[in-house]
PDB file of C-alpha atoms in Angstrom:
ATOM      1  CA  MET A   1     -63.353 206.104  13.962  1.00  0.00           C
ATOM      2  CA  LYS A   2     -65.875 207.807  11.668  1.00  0.00           C
ATOM      3  CA  GLU A   3     -64.055 211.141  12.024  1.00  0.00           C
ATOM      4  CA  VAL A   4     -60.706 209.508  11.159  1.00  0.00           C
ATOM      5  CA  LEU A   5     -62.275 207.934   8.068  1.00  0.00           C
ATOM      6  CA  ARG A   6     -63.886 211.224   7.027  1.00  0.00           C
ATOM      7  CA  ASN A   7     -60.522 213.032   7.325  1.00  0.00           C
ATOM      8  CA  ILE A   8     -58.753 210.423   5.201  1.00  0.00           C
ATOM      9  CA  VAL A   9     -61.467 210.483   2.533  1.00  0.00           C
ATOM     10  CA  ARG A  10     -61.483 214.290   2.562  1.00  0.00           C
ATOM     11  CA  ALA A  11     -57.667 214.334   2.168  1.00  0.00           C
ATOM     12  CA  TYR A  12     -57.898 211.856  -0.697  1.00  0.00           C
ATOM     13  CA  ARG A  13     -60.501 213.943  -2.529  1.00  0.00           C
ATOM     14  CA  CYS A  14     -58.259 217.007  -2.227  1.00  0.00           C
ATOM     15  CA  ARG A  15     -55.288 215.221  -3.795  1.00  0.00           C
ATOM     16  CA  ARG A  16     -56.908 213.821  -7.002  1.00  0.00           C
ATOM     17  CA  ILE A  17     -53.520 212.759  -8.411  1.00  0.00           C
ATOM     18  CA  VAL A  18     -53.766 210.175 -11.167  1.00  0.00           C
ATOM     19  CA  GLY A  19     -52.589 206.824  -9.946  1.00  0.00           C
ATOM     20  CA  GLU A  20     -52.543 207.832  -6.291  1.00  0.00           C
ATOM     21  CA  LYS A  21     -53.402 204.958  -3.967  1.00  0.00           C
ATOM     22  CA  LEU A  22     -56.548 204.916  -1.907  1.00  0.00           C
ATOM     23  CA  PRO A  23     -56.246 204.818   1.884  1.00  0.00           C
ATOM     24  CA  LEU A  24     -55.345 201.508   3.517  1.00  0.00           C
ATOM     25  CA  ARG A  25     -58.207 199.365   4.713  1.00  0.00           C
ATOM     26  CA  LEU A  26     -59.502 200.946   7.911  1.00  0.00           C
ATOM     27  CA  LEU A  27     -62.692 199.138   8.661  1.00  0.00           C
ATOM     28  CA  SER A  28     -62.510 195.601  10.041  1.00  0.00           C
ATOM     29  CA  SER A  29     -65.070 193.020   9.105  1.00  0.00           C
ATOM     30  CA  ALA A  30     -66.469 193.388  12.634  1.00  0.00           C
ATOM     31  CA  ASN A  31     -67.646 196.913  11.656  1.00  0.00           C
ATOM     32  CA  LYS A  32     -69.569 195.617   8.622  1.00  0.00           C
ATOM     33  CA  VAL A  33     -73.257 194.821   8.633  1.00  0.00           C
ATOM     34  CA  ASN A  34     -74.176 191.576   6.899  1.00  0.00           C
ATOM     35  CA  THR A  35     -75.961 193.352   4.137  1.00  0.00           C
ATOM     36  CA  SER A  36     -75.380 193.431   0.419  1.00  0.00           C
ATOM     37  CA  VAL A  37     -75.886 196.667  -1.498  1.00  0.00           C
ATOM     38  CA  LEU A  38     -76.733 196.746  -5.206  1.00  0.00           C
ATOM     39  CA  ILE A  39     -75.795 199.711  -7.355  1.00  0.00           C
ATOM     40  CA  PRO A  40     -78.070 199.485 -10.399  1.00  0.00           C
ATOM     41  CA  ALA A  41     -76.992 200.503 -13.863  1.00  0.00           C
ATOM     42  CA  ALA A  42     -79.991 202.813 -14.037  1.00  0.00           C
ATOM     43  CA  ALA A  43     -82.387 203.894 -11.289  1.00  0.00           C
ATOM     44  CA  PRO A  44     -85.165 203.776 -12.113  1.00  0.00           C
ATOM     45  CA  GLY A  45     -84.396 201.696 -15.130  1.00  0.00           C
ATOM     46  CA  GLY A  46     -86.164 199.898 -17.903  1.00  0.00           C
ATOM     47  CA  LEU A  47     -87.436 196.315 -17.903  1.00  0.00           C
ATOM     48  CA  GLY A  48     -83.941 194.912 -18.408  1.00  0.00           C
ATOM     49  CA  ASP A  49     -82.583 196.880 -15.444  1.00  0.00           C
ATOM     50  CA  ASP A  50     -85.486 195.653 -13.303  1.00  0.00           C
ATOM     51  CA  ALA A  51     -84.812 192.066 -14.376  1.00  0.00           C
ATOM     52  CA  MET A  52     -81.129 192.382 -13.465  1.00  0.00           C
ATOM     53  CA  MET A  53     -81.980 193.832 -10.054  1.00  0.00           C
ATOM     54  CA  ASN A  54     -84.532 191.084  -9.343  1.00  0.00           C
ATOM     55  CA  GLY A  55     -82.081 188.403 -10.487  1.00  0.00           C
ATOM     56  CA  ALA A  56     -79.374 189.840  -8.263  1.00  0.00           C
ATOM     57  CA  VAL A  57     -81.709 190.028  -5.236  1.00  0.00           C
ATOM     58  CA  ASN A  58     -82.843 186.430  -5.775  1.00  0.00           C
ATOM     59  CA  SER A  59     -79.231 185.231  -6.152  1.00  0.00           C
ATOM     60  CA  ILE A  60     -78.091 187.004  -2.998  1.00  0.00           C
ATOM     61  CA  ASN A  61     -81.063 185.556  -1.076  1.00  0.00           C
ATOM     62  CA  ILE A  62     -80.047 182.053  -2.184  1.00  0.00           C
ATOM     63  CA  VAL A  63     -76.383 182.468  -1.232  1.00  0.00           C
ATOM     64  CA  ARG A  64     -76.890 184.475   1.995  1.00  0.00           C
ATOM     65  CA  PRO A  65     -80.510 183.974   3.038  1.00  0.00           C
ATOM     66  CA  ASN A  66     -80.050 185.648   6.471  1.00  0.00           C
ATOM     67  CA  ASP A  67     -78.496 188.837   5.121  1.00  0.00           C
ATOM     68  CA  GLY A  68     -80.291 191.989   4.133  1.00  0.00           C
ATOM     69  CA  VAL A  69     -80.207 193.522   0.653  1.00  0.00           C
ATOM     70  CA  ALA A  70     -80.253 197.248  -0.080  1.00  0.00           C
ATOM     71  CA  ALA A  71     -80.107 199.284  -3.307  1.00  0.00           C
ATOM     72  CA  MET A  72     -78.209 202.534  -3.677  1.00  0.00           C
ATOM     73  CA  VAL A  73     -80.378 204.940  -5.679  1.00  0.00           C
ATOM     74  CA  PRO A  74     -80.359 208.619  -6.600  1.00  0.00           C
ATOM     75  CA  ARG A  75     -81.689 211.142  -4.146  1.00  0.00           C
ATOM     76  CA  ASP A  76     -84.481 211.935  -6.622  1.00  0.00           C
ATOM     77  CA  PHE A  77     -85.491 208.245  -6.944  1.00  0.00           C
ATOM     78  CA  PRO A  78     -89.296 208.310  -7.392  1.00  0.00           C
ATOM     79  CA  ASN A  79     -91.361 207.565  -4.298  1.00  0.00           C
ATOM     80  CA  GLY A  80     -93.409 204.447  -4.773  1.00  0.00           C
ATOM     81  CA  TYR A  81     -91.106 202.958  -7.430  1.00  0.00           C
ATOM     82  CA  THR A  82     -89.546 199.686  -6.409  1.00  0.00           C
ATOM     83  CA  PHE A  83     -87.172 197.307  -8.121  1.00  0.00           C
ATOM     84  CA  ASN A  84     -88.086 194.575  -5.662  1.00  0.00           C
ATOM     85  CA  ASP A  85     -90.211 194.473  -2.522  1.00  0.00           C
ATOM     86  CA  GLN A  86     -87.407 192.790  -0.570  1.00  0.00           C
ATOM     87  CA  LEU A  87     -85.055 195.757  -0.994  1.00  0.00           C
ATOM     88  CA  SER A  88     -84.443 198.647   1.338  1.00  0.00           C
ATOM     89  CA  TYR A  89     -83.341 201.820  -0.425  1.00  0.00           C
ATOM     90  CA  GLU A  90     -80.308 203.987   0.317  1.00  0.00           C
ATOM     91  CA  ARG A  91     -80.878 207.371  -1.306  1.00  0.00           C
ATOM     92  CA  VAL A  92     -77.348 208.643  -1.718  1.00  0.00           C
ATOM     93  CA  PHE A  93     -76.279 208.227  -5.326  1.00  0.00           C
ATOM     94  CA  THR A  94     -75.638 211.631  -6.806  1.00  0.00           C
ATOM     95  CA  THR A  95     -73.494 213.177  -9.523  1.00  0.00           C
ATOM     96  CA  TRP A  96     -71.871 215.504  -6.993  1.00  0.00           C
ATOM     97  CA  GLY A  97     -69.011 214.684  -4.641  1.00  0.00           C
ATOM     98  CA  GLY A  98     -67.021 212.232  -6.707  1.00  0.00           C
ATOM     99  CA  ALA A  99     -66.646 208.468  -6.630  1.00  0.00           C
ATOM    100  CA  VAL A 100     -64.885 208.157  -3.278  1.00  0.00           C
ATOM    101  CA  LYS A 101     -67.431 210.408  -1.530  1.00  0.00           C
ATOM    102  CA  GLU A 102     -70.315 208.366  -2.899  1.00  0.00           C
ATOM    103  CA  ALA A 103     -68.575 205.083  -2.036  1.00  0.00           C
ATOM    104  CA  GLU A 104     -68.096 206.227   1.541  1.00  0.00           C
ATOM    105  CA  SER A 105     -71.774 205.572   2.263  1.00  0.00           C
ATOM    106  CA  LEU A 106     -71.233 201.935   1.227  1.00  0.00           C
ATOM    107  CA  PHE A 107     -68.272 201.195   3.494  1.00  0.00           C
ATOM    108  CA  SER A 108     -70.407 199.665   6.251  1.00  0.00           C
ATOM    109  CA  TYR A 109     -71.900 197.003   3.949  1.00  0.00           C
ATOM    110  CA  SER A 110     -70.338 193.548   3.726  1.00  0.00           C
ATOM    111  CA  HIS A 111     -70.861 193.223  -0.046  1.00  0.00           C
ATOM    112  CA  ALA A 112     -71.317 195.716  -2.920  1.00  0.00           C
ATOM    113  CA  TYR A 113     -72.457 194.658  -6.364  1.00  0.00           C
ATOM    114  CA  PHE A 114     -72.159 197.170  -9.173  1.00  0.00           C
ATOM    115  CA  LEU A 115     -74.567 196.083 -11.919  1.00  0.00           C
ATOM    116  CA  GLY A 116     -72.965 197.085 -15.204  1.00  0.00           C
ATOM    117  CA  ALA A 117     -75.539 196.144 -17.863  1.00  0.00           C
ATOM    118  CA  ASP A 118     -74.751 198.114 -21.062  1.00  0.00           C
ATOM    119  CA  ILE A 119     -73.013 201.090 -19.480  1.00  0.00           C
ATOM    120  CA  MET A 120     -69.556 199.864 -18.444  1.00  0.00           C
ATOM    121  CA  ASP A 121     -67.849 200.334 -21.831  1.00  0.00           C
ATOM    122  CA  GLY A 122     -68.573 204.065 -21.718  1.00  0.00           C
ATOM    123  CA  ALA A 123     -70.703 204.177 -24.847  1.00  0.00           C
ATOM    124  CA  TYR A 124     -73.558 205.926 -23.012  1.00  0.00           C
ATOM    125  CA  SER A 125     -71.566 207.909 -20.453  1.00  0.00           C
ATOM    126  CA  TYR A 126     -67.900 207.203 -19.859  1.00  0.00           C
ATOM    127  CA  PRO A 127     -67.757 209.425 -16.741  1.00  0.00           C
ATOM    128  CA  ASP A 128     -70.496 207.326 -15.125  1.00  0.00           C
ATOM    129  CA  ALA A 129     -68.692 204.073 -16.002  1.00  0.00           C
ATOM    130  CA  VAL A 130     -65.402 205.407 -14.632  1.00  0.00           C
ATOM    131  CA  LYS A 131     -67.107 206.616 -11.456  1.00  0.00           C
ATOM    132  CA  ARG A 132     -68.619 203.160 -10.844  1.00  0.00           C
ATOM    133  CA  ILE A 133     -65.231 201.477 -11.292  1.00  0.00           C
ATOM    134  CA  LYS A 134     -63.627 203.950  -8.852  1.00  0.00           C
ATOM    135  CA  MET A 135     -66.477 203.439  -6.380  1.00  0.00           C
ATOM    136  CA  ALA A 136     -65.992 199.665  -6.528  1.00  0.00           C
ATOM    137  CA  ARG A 137     -62.253 200.149  -5.962  1.00  0.00           C
ATOM    138  CA  ALA A 138     -62.848 202.486  -3.010  1.00  0.00           C
ATOM    139  CA  CYS A 139     -65.278 200.004  -1.435  1.00  0.00           C
ATOM    140  CA  TYR A 140     -62.851 197.143  -1.979  1.00  0.00           C
ATOM    141  CA  SER A 141     -60.034 199.150  -0.378  1.00  0.00           C
ATOM    142  CA  GLN A 142     -62.211 199.453   2.754  1.00  0.00           C
ATOM    143  CA  GLY A 143     -62.882 195.733   3.085  1.00  0.00           C
ATOM    144  CA  VAL A 144     -66.201 195.580   1.268  1.00  0.00           C
ATOM    145  CA  ASP A 145     -66.464 192.502  -0.964  1.00  0.00           C
ATOM    146  CA  SER A 146     -67.039 194.497  -4.148  1.00  0.00           C
ATOM    147  CA  ARG A 147     -67.687 193.214  -7.662  1.00  0.00           C
ATOM    148  CA  ILE A 148     -68.717 194.645 -10.997  1.00  0.00           C
ATOM    149  CA  VAL A 149     -71.228 192.195 -12.428  1.00  0.00           C
ATOM    150  CA  GLY A 150     -73.488 191.469 -15.363  1.00  0.00           C
ATOM    151  CA  PHE A 151     -72.032 193.771 -17.987  1.00  0.00           C
ATOM    152  CA  SER A 152     -71.031 193.685 -21.599  1.00  0.00           C
ATOM    153  CA  LEU A 153     -68.165 195.387 -23.434  1.00  0.00           C
ATOM    154  CA  ASN A 154     -68.372 196.620 -27.002  1.00  0.00           C
ATOM    155  CA  ASP A 155     -65.331 196.231 -29.249  1.00  0.00           C
ATOM    156  CA  ASN A 156     -64.140 199.785 -28.622  1.00  0.00           C
ATOM    157  CA  PRO A 157     -64.538 200.859 -24.950  1.00  0.00           C
ATOM    158  CA  HIS A 158     -63.749 204.485 -24.132  1.00  0.00           C
ATOM    159  CA  PRO A 159     -60.015 204.973 -23.293  1.00  0.00           C
ATOM    160  CA  ALA A 160     -60.887 206.453 -19.877  1.00  0.00           C
ATOM    161  CA  VAL A 161     -62.891 203.330 -19.055  1.00  0.00           C
ATOM    162  CA  ILE A 162     -60.015 201.034 -20.145  1.00  0.00           C
ATOM    163  CA  LYS A 163     -57.666 203.044 -17.906  1.00  0.00           C
ATOM    164  CA  ALA A 164     -60.075 202.816 -14.936  1.00  0.00           C
ATOM    165  CA  PHE A 165     -60.499 199.052 -15.405  1.00  0.00           C
ATOM    166  CA  LYS A 166     -56.708 198.618 -15.450  1.00  0.00           C
ATOM    167  CA  GLU A 167     -56.455 200.634 -12.206  1.00  0.00           C
ATOM    168  CA  ARG A 168     -59.329 198.859 -10.431  1.00  0.00           C
ATOM    169  CA  GLY A 169     -56.972 196.795  -8.271  1.00  0.00           C
ATOM    170  CA  ASP A 170     -58.358 193.421  -7.195  1.00  0.00           C
ATOM    171  CA  VAL A 171     -62.033 194.188  -7.836  1.00  0.00           C
ATOM    172  CA  PRO A 172     -63.358 191.155  -9.754  1.00  0.00           C
ATOM    173  CA  LEU A 173     -65.241 191.570 -12.998  1.00  0.00           C
ATOM    174  CA  PHE A 174     -68.105 189.296 -14.033  1.00  0.00           C
ATOM    175  CA  LEU A 175     -69.005 189.818 -17.687  1.00  0.00           C
ATOM    176  CA  ARG A 176     -72.341 188.603 -18.979  1.00  0.00           C
ATOM    177  CA  ASP A 177     -71.453 187.012 -22.287  1.00  0.00           C
ATOM    178  CA  PRO A 178     -68.528 185.125 -23.874  1.00  0.00           C
ATOM    179  CA  LEU A 179     -67.859 187.773 -26.512  1.00  0.00           C
ATOM    180  CA  SER A 180     -67.516 190.506 -23.861  1.00  0.00           C
ATOM    181  CA  TYR A 181     -65.275 188.215 -21.822  1.00  0.00           C
ATOM    182  CA  GLU A 182     -62.956 187.713 -24.796  1.00  0.00           C
ATOM    183  CA  ARG A 183     -62.872 191.472 -25.435  1.00  0.00           C
ATOM    184  CA  ALA A 184     -62.035 192.123 -21.773  1.00  0.00           C
ATOM    185  CA  LYS A 185     -59.184 189.604 -21.877  1.00  0.00           C
ATOM    186  CA  LYS A 186     -57.761 191.286 -24.986  1.00  0.00           C
ATOM    187  CA  ILE A 187     -58.189 194.869 -23.691  1.00  0.00           C
ATOM    188  CA  LEU A 188     -57.280 194.373 -20.057  1.00  0.00           C
TER     189      LEU A 188
END
């Protein structure tokens, strides 16, 4: 099964046609581990990023107390740094390989939470925001309960980010303030 999935993902990466659909869902819920994975806005981040990670971990522990929680972090994530002592760390996040390749390592999780913070409107780095949206979509297409959570939108998001949001499929968005919510309704 892993080889079949690898071939489909490899074929998808080779076709990079705008608007092309992702592969059909291949992994059943029986193949998923009952673990949530958090993709932080920054790793390591500042105090606000740490607070968001801790809040997310605590919320997941309340809703699914018997499940594990992991964080996807860069390969060069500093040893000894921790967002939260309850987290295990998956060192896979990299700028190489594209969104679908990076998302592939998340397909075995039951839930994926992409913490948006201040980066999802593209003001800091629109390629990073687009990549996260595409990763959430790829995870969702493989049966991972994926969500983009806790983010704000400025009044002028980058056009590539708007396009990616419109192409995200059924991935739910959870904005962090009423003003951002109204902007999202207007833009999307």
